[in-house]
XYZ file of C-alpha atoms in Angstrom:
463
model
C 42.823 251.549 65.392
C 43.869 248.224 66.268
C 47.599 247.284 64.319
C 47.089 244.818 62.189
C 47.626 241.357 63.050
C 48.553 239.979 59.654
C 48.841 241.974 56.142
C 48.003 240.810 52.827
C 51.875 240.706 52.291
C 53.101 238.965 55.300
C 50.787 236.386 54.450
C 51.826 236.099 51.309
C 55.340 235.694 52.444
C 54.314 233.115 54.737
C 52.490 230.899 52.518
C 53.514 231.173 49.161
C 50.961 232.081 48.201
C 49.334 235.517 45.829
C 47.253 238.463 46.931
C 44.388 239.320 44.959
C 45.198 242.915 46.397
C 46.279 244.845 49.520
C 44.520 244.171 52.626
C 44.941 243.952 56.602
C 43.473 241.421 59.134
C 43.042 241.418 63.175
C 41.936 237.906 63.570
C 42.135 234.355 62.035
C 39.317 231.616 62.170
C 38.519 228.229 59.919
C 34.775 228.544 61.180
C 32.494 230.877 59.151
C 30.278 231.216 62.511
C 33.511 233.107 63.934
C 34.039 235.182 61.597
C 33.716 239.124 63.046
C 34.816 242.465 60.856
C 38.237 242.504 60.080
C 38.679 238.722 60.226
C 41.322 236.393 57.962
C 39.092 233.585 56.872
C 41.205 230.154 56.561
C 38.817 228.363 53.525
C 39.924 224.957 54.948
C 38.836 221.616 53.342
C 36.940 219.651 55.499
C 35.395 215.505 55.349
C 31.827 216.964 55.980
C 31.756 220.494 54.016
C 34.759 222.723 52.173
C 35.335 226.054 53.489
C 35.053 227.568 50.254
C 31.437 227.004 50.595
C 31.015 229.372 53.560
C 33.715 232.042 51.853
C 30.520 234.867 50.827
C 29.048 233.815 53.959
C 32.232 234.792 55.552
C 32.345 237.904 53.752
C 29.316 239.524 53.881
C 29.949 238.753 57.850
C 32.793 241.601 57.905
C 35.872 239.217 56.724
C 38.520 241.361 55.597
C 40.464 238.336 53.628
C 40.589 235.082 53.152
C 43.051 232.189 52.075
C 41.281 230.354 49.799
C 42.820 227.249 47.234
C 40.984 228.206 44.240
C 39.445 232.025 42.893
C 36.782 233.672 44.627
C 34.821 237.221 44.827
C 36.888 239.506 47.415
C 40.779 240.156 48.938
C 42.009 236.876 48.859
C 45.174 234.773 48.985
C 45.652 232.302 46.387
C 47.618 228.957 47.583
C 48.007 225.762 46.646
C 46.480 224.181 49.885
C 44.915 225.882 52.408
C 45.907 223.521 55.561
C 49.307 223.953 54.537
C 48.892 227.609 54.454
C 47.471 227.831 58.079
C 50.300 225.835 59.307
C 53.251 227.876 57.356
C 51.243 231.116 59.130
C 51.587 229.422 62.255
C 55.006 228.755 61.751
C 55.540 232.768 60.545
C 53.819 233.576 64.256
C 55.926 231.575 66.104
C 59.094 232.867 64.553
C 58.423 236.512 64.711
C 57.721 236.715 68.047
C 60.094 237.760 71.283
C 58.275 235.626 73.333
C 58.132 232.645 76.140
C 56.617 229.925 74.993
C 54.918 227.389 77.399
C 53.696 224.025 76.192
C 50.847 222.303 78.351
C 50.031 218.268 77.826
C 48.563 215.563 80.049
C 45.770 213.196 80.200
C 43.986 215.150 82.710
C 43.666 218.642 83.541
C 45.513 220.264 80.526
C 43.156 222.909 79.453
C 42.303 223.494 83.092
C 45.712 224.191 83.710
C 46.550 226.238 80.789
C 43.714 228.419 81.247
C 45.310 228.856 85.056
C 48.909 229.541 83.882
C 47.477 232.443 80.907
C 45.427 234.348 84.156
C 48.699 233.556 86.701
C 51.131 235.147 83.374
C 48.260 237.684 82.533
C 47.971 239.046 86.007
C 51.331 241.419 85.521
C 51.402 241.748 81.988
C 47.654 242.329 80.798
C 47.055 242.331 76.878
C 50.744 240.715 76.270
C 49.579 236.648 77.268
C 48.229 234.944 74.116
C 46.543 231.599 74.882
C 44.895 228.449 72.688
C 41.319 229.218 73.294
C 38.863 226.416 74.024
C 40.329 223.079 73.473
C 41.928 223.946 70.070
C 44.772 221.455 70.872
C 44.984 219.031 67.695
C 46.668 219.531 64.419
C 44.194 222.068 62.768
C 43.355 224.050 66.312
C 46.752 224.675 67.304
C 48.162 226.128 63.786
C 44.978 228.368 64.480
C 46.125 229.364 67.857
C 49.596 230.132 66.692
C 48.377 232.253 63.768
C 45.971 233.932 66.154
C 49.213 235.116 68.110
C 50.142 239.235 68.397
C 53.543 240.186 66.886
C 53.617 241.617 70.588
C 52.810 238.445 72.972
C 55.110 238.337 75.928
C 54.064 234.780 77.019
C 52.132 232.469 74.650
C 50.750 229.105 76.288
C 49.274 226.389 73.753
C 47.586 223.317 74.804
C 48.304 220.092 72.775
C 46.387 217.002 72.650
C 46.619 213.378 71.131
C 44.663 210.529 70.316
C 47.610 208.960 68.742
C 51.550 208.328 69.196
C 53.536 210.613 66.891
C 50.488 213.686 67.315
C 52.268 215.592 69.881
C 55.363 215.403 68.243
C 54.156 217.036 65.318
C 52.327 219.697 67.122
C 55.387 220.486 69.886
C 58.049 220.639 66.572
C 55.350 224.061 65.384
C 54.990 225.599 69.102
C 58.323 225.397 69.734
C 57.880 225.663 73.470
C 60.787 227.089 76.026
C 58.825 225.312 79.075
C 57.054 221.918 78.104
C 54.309 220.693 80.899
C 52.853 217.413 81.361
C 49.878 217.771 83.791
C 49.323 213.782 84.692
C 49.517 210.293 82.996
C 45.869 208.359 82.938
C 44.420 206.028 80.733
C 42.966 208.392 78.445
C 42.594 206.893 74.920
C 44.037 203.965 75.760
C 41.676 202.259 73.209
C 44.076 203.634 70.840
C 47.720 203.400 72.319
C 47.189 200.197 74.616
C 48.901 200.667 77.551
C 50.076 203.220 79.992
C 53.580 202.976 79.072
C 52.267 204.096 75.694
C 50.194 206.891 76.730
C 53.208 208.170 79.180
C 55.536 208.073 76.089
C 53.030 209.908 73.558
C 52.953 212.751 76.108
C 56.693 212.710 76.746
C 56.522 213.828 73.367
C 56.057 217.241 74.071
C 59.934 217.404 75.245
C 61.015 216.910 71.450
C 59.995 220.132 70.561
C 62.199 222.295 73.495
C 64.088 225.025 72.648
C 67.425 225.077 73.289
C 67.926 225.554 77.101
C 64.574 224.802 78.078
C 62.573 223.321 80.711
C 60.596 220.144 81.608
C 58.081 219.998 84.163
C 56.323 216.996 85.166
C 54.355 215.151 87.549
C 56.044 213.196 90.636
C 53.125 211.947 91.839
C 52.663 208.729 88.589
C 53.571 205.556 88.873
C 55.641 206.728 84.876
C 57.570 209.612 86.757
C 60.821 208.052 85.827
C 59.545 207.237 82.382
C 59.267 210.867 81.833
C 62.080 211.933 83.282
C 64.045 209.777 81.149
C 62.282 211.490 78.093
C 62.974 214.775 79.046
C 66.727 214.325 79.687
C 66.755 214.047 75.972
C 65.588 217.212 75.334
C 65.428 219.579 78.414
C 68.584 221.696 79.942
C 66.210 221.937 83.174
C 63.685 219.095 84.603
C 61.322 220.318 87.417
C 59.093 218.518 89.253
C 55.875 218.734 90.444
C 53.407 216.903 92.958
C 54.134 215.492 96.602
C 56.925 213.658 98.445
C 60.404 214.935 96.570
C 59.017 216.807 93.965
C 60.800 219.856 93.494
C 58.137 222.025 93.617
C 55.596 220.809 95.966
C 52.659 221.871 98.529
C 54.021 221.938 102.613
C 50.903 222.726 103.616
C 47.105 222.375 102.160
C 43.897 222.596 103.879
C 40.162 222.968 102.197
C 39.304 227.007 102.922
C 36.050 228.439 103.700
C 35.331 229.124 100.145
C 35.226 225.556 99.459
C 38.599 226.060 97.787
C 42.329 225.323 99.123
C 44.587 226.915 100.996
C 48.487 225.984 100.137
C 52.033 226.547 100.937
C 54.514 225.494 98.321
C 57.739 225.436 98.113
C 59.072 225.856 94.902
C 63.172 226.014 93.573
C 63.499 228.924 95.158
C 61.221 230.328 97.561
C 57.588 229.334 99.184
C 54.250 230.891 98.356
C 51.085 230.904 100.621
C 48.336 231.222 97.895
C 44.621 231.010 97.632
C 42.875 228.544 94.830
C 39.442 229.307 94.117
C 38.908 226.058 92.800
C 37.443 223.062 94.929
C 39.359 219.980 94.763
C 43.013 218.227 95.605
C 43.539 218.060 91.498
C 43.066 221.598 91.696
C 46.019 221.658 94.394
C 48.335 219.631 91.568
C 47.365 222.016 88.585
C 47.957 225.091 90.954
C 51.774 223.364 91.306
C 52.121 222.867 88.179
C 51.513 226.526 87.344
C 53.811 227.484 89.786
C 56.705 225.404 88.523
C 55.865 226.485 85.032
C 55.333 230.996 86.517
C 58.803 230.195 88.248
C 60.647 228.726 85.204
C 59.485 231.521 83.293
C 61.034 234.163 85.447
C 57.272 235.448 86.198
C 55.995 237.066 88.915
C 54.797 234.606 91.443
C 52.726 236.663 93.774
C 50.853 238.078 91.098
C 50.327 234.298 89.993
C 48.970 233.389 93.392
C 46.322 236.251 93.117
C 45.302 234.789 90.189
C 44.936 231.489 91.250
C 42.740 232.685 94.011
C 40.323 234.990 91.703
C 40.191 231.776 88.890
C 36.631 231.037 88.297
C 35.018 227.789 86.972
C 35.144 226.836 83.338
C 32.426 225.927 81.197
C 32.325 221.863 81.032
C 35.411 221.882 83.407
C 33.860 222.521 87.028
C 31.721 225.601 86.274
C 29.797 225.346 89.547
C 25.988 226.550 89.124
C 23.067 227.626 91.188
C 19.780 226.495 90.149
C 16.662 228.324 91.310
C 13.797 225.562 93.237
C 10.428 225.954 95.078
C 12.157 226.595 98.555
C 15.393 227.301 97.470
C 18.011 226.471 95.157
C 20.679 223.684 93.910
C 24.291 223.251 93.013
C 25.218 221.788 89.583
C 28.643 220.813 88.996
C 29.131 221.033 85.057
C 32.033 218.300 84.077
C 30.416 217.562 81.436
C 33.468 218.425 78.682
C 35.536 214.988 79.363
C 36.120 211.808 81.398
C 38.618 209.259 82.155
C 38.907 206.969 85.295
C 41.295 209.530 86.776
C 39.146 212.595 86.334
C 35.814 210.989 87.312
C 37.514 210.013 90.971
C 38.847 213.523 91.500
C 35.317 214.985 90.350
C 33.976 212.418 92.670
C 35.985 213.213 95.513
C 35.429 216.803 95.458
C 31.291 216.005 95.571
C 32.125 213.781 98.737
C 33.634 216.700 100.263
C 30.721 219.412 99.518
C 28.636 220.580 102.261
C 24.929 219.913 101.161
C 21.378 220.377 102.732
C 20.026 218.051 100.455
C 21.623 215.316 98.691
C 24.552 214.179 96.219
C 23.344 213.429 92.600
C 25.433 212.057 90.255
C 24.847 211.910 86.348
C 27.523 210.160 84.832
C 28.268 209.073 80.775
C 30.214 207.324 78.782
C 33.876 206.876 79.889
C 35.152 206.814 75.697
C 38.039 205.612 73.917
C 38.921 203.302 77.074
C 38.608 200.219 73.929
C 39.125 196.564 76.125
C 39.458 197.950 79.131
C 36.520 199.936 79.360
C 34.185 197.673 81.515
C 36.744 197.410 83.954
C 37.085 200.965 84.445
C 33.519 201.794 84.134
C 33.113 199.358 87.242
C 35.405 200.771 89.155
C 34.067 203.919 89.714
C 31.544 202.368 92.131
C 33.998 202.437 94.959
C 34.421 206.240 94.490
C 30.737 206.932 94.104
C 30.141 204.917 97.435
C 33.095 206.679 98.917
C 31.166 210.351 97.823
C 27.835 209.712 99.485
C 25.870 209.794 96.015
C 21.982 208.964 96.894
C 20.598 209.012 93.571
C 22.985 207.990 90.051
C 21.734 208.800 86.789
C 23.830 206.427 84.266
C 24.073 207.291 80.467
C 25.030 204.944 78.179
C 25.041 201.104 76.905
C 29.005 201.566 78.499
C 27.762 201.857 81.963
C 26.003 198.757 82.717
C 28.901 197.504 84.417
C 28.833 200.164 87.154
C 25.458 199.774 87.362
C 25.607 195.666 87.809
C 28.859 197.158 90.244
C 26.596 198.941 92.645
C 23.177 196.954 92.234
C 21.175 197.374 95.616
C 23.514 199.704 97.153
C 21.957 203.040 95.855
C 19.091 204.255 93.863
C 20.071 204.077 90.188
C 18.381 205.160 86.926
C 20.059 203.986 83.831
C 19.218 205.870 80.303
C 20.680 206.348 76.540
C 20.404 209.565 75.928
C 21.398 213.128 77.384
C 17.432 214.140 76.860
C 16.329 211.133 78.788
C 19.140 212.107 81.407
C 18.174 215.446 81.313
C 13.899 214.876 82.181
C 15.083 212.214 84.866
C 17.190 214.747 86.582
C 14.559 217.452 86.207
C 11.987 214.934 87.848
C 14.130 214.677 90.944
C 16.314 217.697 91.700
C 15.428 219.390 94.626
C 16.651 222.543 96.497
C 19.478 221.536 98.767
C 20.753 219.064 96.672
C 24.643 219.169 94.941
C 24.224 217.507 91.185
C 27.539 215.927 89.383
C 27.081 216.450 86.001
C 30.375 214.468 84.117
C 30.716 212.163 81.018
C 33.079 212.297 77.774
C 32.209 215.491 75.441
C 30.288 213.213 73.060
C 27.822 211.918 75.354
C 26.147 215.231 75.091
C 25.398 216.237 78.669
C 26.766 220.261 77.857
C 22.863 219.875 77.127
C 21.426 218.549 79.992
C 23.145 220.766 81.803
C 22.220 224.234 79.709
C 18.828 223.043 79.414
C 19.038 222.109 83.946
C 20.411 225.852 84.433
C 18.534 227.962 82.061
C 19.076 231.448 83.942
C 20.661 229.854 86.961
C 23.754 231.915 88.341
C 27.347 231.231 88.352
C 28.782 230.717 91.907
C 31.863 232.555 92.722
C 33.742 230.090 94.318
């Protein structure tokens, strides 16, 4: 049997708060749909619905606890505030483990990259990586991932995200990271913070949290490099760098390899690595050097890391690459359809410019959100990039992208809807085999459904 990853009495310890009686747990989770036997359900309170109103539901689904703010029917733990609770358990996960803490952050490419640098870390020491799953990077999903973390983890990598200044700072001061990444600086949210400046220094916030002795890594290639860096030498004993021209760790050598992926030479501090990336795309070459600056800092092994890098497959919403199934063949649909900002949608857009088709290049693109005053202007100026990719047919979603639209009036074959349905029957009405389909807005435009309802059954490629 499993050890337990919390008892009744560590928890106690942790929180302050009182067992109802003895028991044992192997997992956490806030969401009653998560729950699985032997899970430690976190009765949070929540603007919509309580977690107290999903605790039976939660128990008759195999919990084994829960931590709960007021009495209820089964082994509990009594507190005063469950949110607090979750984040003092956090807190008790972080500080009893012997481990090496990384730290990932950026406007672009952050859960991409941290779901890279757990597989490079996991490669050599299988079972001992534990990892923020999903996107659980704000203030409730990474006490979650912390308390989710073995007593045993070698390597733990978190992901942190803001929409706000003063957000990473709260979350870096609980993960307590040895190596703190920033993958790039773009005007994500800048609706909220204003400016780039702004955005650069709410990231930079990641250094406050550094352990004593520990290491920055950050882009080279942003026009806020020295921004950064001048953040970091507040915090970090070591500051790496990452990207082209004198970055400290950067790639000598990268061509596009037969499996549509790249194939790189880096030098790093100390040595070079000729490595494989599965992954199509030059932001794919910058993520790949970030993990290598962050596997090197960590005293990893950096072979095993390249292996990795070359096996990675495709996440879900984040490049998942899929073939759907057509009278006389079949298509390729690009799933991007978790997030977008300006800097992600001309990466995206330049890796569809460089993908061999039979057919042709569809685009559906959504919403660009949180971009506030200057989101006409960057909505417009995607239409260089599109042009630039050889996109035949554009499917726009959204009020937001009229200006693109007005942008590239009479220069290709546009369809502009509202909704991810409409999106979704307009694609279906076109698609044909041959043809390599873009699929990328922000998360709450909704196209995760145009695209499961596109592939159905359709297969995931392997490269």
């Amino acid at each position: 049997m499993s050890a337990p990853l919390w008892t009744s009495a560590e928890i106690e310890q942790a929180t302050g708060g009182r067992a109802s009686e003895p028991f044992e747990v192997l997992s956490v989770t806030f969401d009653s749909r998560e729950v699985e036997p032997g899970s430690l359900f976190v009765a949070m309170p929540g603007t919509v619905a309580d977690g107290h109103q999903f605790v039976t539901k939660a128990f008759a689904a195999g919990a084994a606890g829960a931590i709960v703010s007021r009495h209820v029917d089964g082994p509990h733990v009594l507190v005063e505030d469950t949110a607090a609770a979750l984040t003092a358990l956090a807190l008790a996960a972080r500080n009893r483990v012997d481990a090496t803490i990384l730290g990932v952050t950026g406007s672009v490419g952050k859960t991409s990259t941290k779901e890279a640098l757990a597989a490079a870390l996991e490669r050599r020491h299988r079972g001992k990586v534990h990892r923020s799953v999903k996107s659980y990077n704000n203030h409730t999903g990474v006490p979650l991932s912390l308390a989710r973390m073995p007593r045993d983890t070698v390597f733990g990598v978190f992901e942190m995200g803001m929409n706000h200044a003063n957000e990473i700072r709260q979350l870096t001061a609980l993960v307590g990271p040895h190596i703190a990444l920033i993958t790039a600086i773009a005007p994500a949210h800048i609706e909220n913070l204003g400016s780039m400046e702004a955005i650069a220094d709410a990231k930079a916030e990641i250094f406050e949290g550094l352990q004593p002795g520990g290491t920055a890594i950050l882009p080279n290639d942003t026009p806020h490099r020295d921004r950064l860096l001048r953040a970091a030498r507040r915090h970090a004993a070591q500051i790496v760098t990452f990207g082209i021209g004198d970055a400290d760790v950067t790639a000598v050598h990268a061509v596009r390899a037969e499996n549509g992926g790249s194939l790189v030479t880096a030098r790093l501090l100390d040595s070079e690595l000729t490595y494989n990336i599965a992954q199509p795309g030059e932001h794919w070459v910058s993520n790949s050097l970030a993990v290598l600056a962050c596997v090197e800092a960590a005293g990893a092994d950096l072979a095993a890391a390249g292996l990795a890098l070359g096996d990675m497959g495709g996440l879900k919403g984040r490049g998942e690459r899929l073939r759907i199934p057509l009278e006389g063949g079949e298509a390729l649909l690009i799933d991007e359809s978790y997030n977008a900002n300006p800097a992600s949608m001309a990466a995206t857009l330049k890796n569809l410019a460089a993908e061999p088709v039979q057919g042709r290049r569809i685009a559906v693109l959504g919403t660009m959100r949180e971009l506030g005053e200057h989101s006409d202007e960057a909505h417009a100026g995607l239409a260089p990039h599109i042009l630039a990719a050889n996109v035949e047919q554009l499917i726009l979603v959204g009020d937001e992208t009229r200006p693109l639209e007005d942008a590239l009036a009479g220069r290709i074959s546009i369809s502009r809807v509202g909704t991810a349905e409409d999106a979704t029957d307009r694609l279906l009405g076109t698609i044909r085999a041959g043809d390599a389909v873009l699929v990328k807005a922000s998360n709450g435009v909704g196209l995760a459904r145009l695209v499961e309802r596109v592939a159905g059954g359709a297969a995931t490629c392997s490269t």
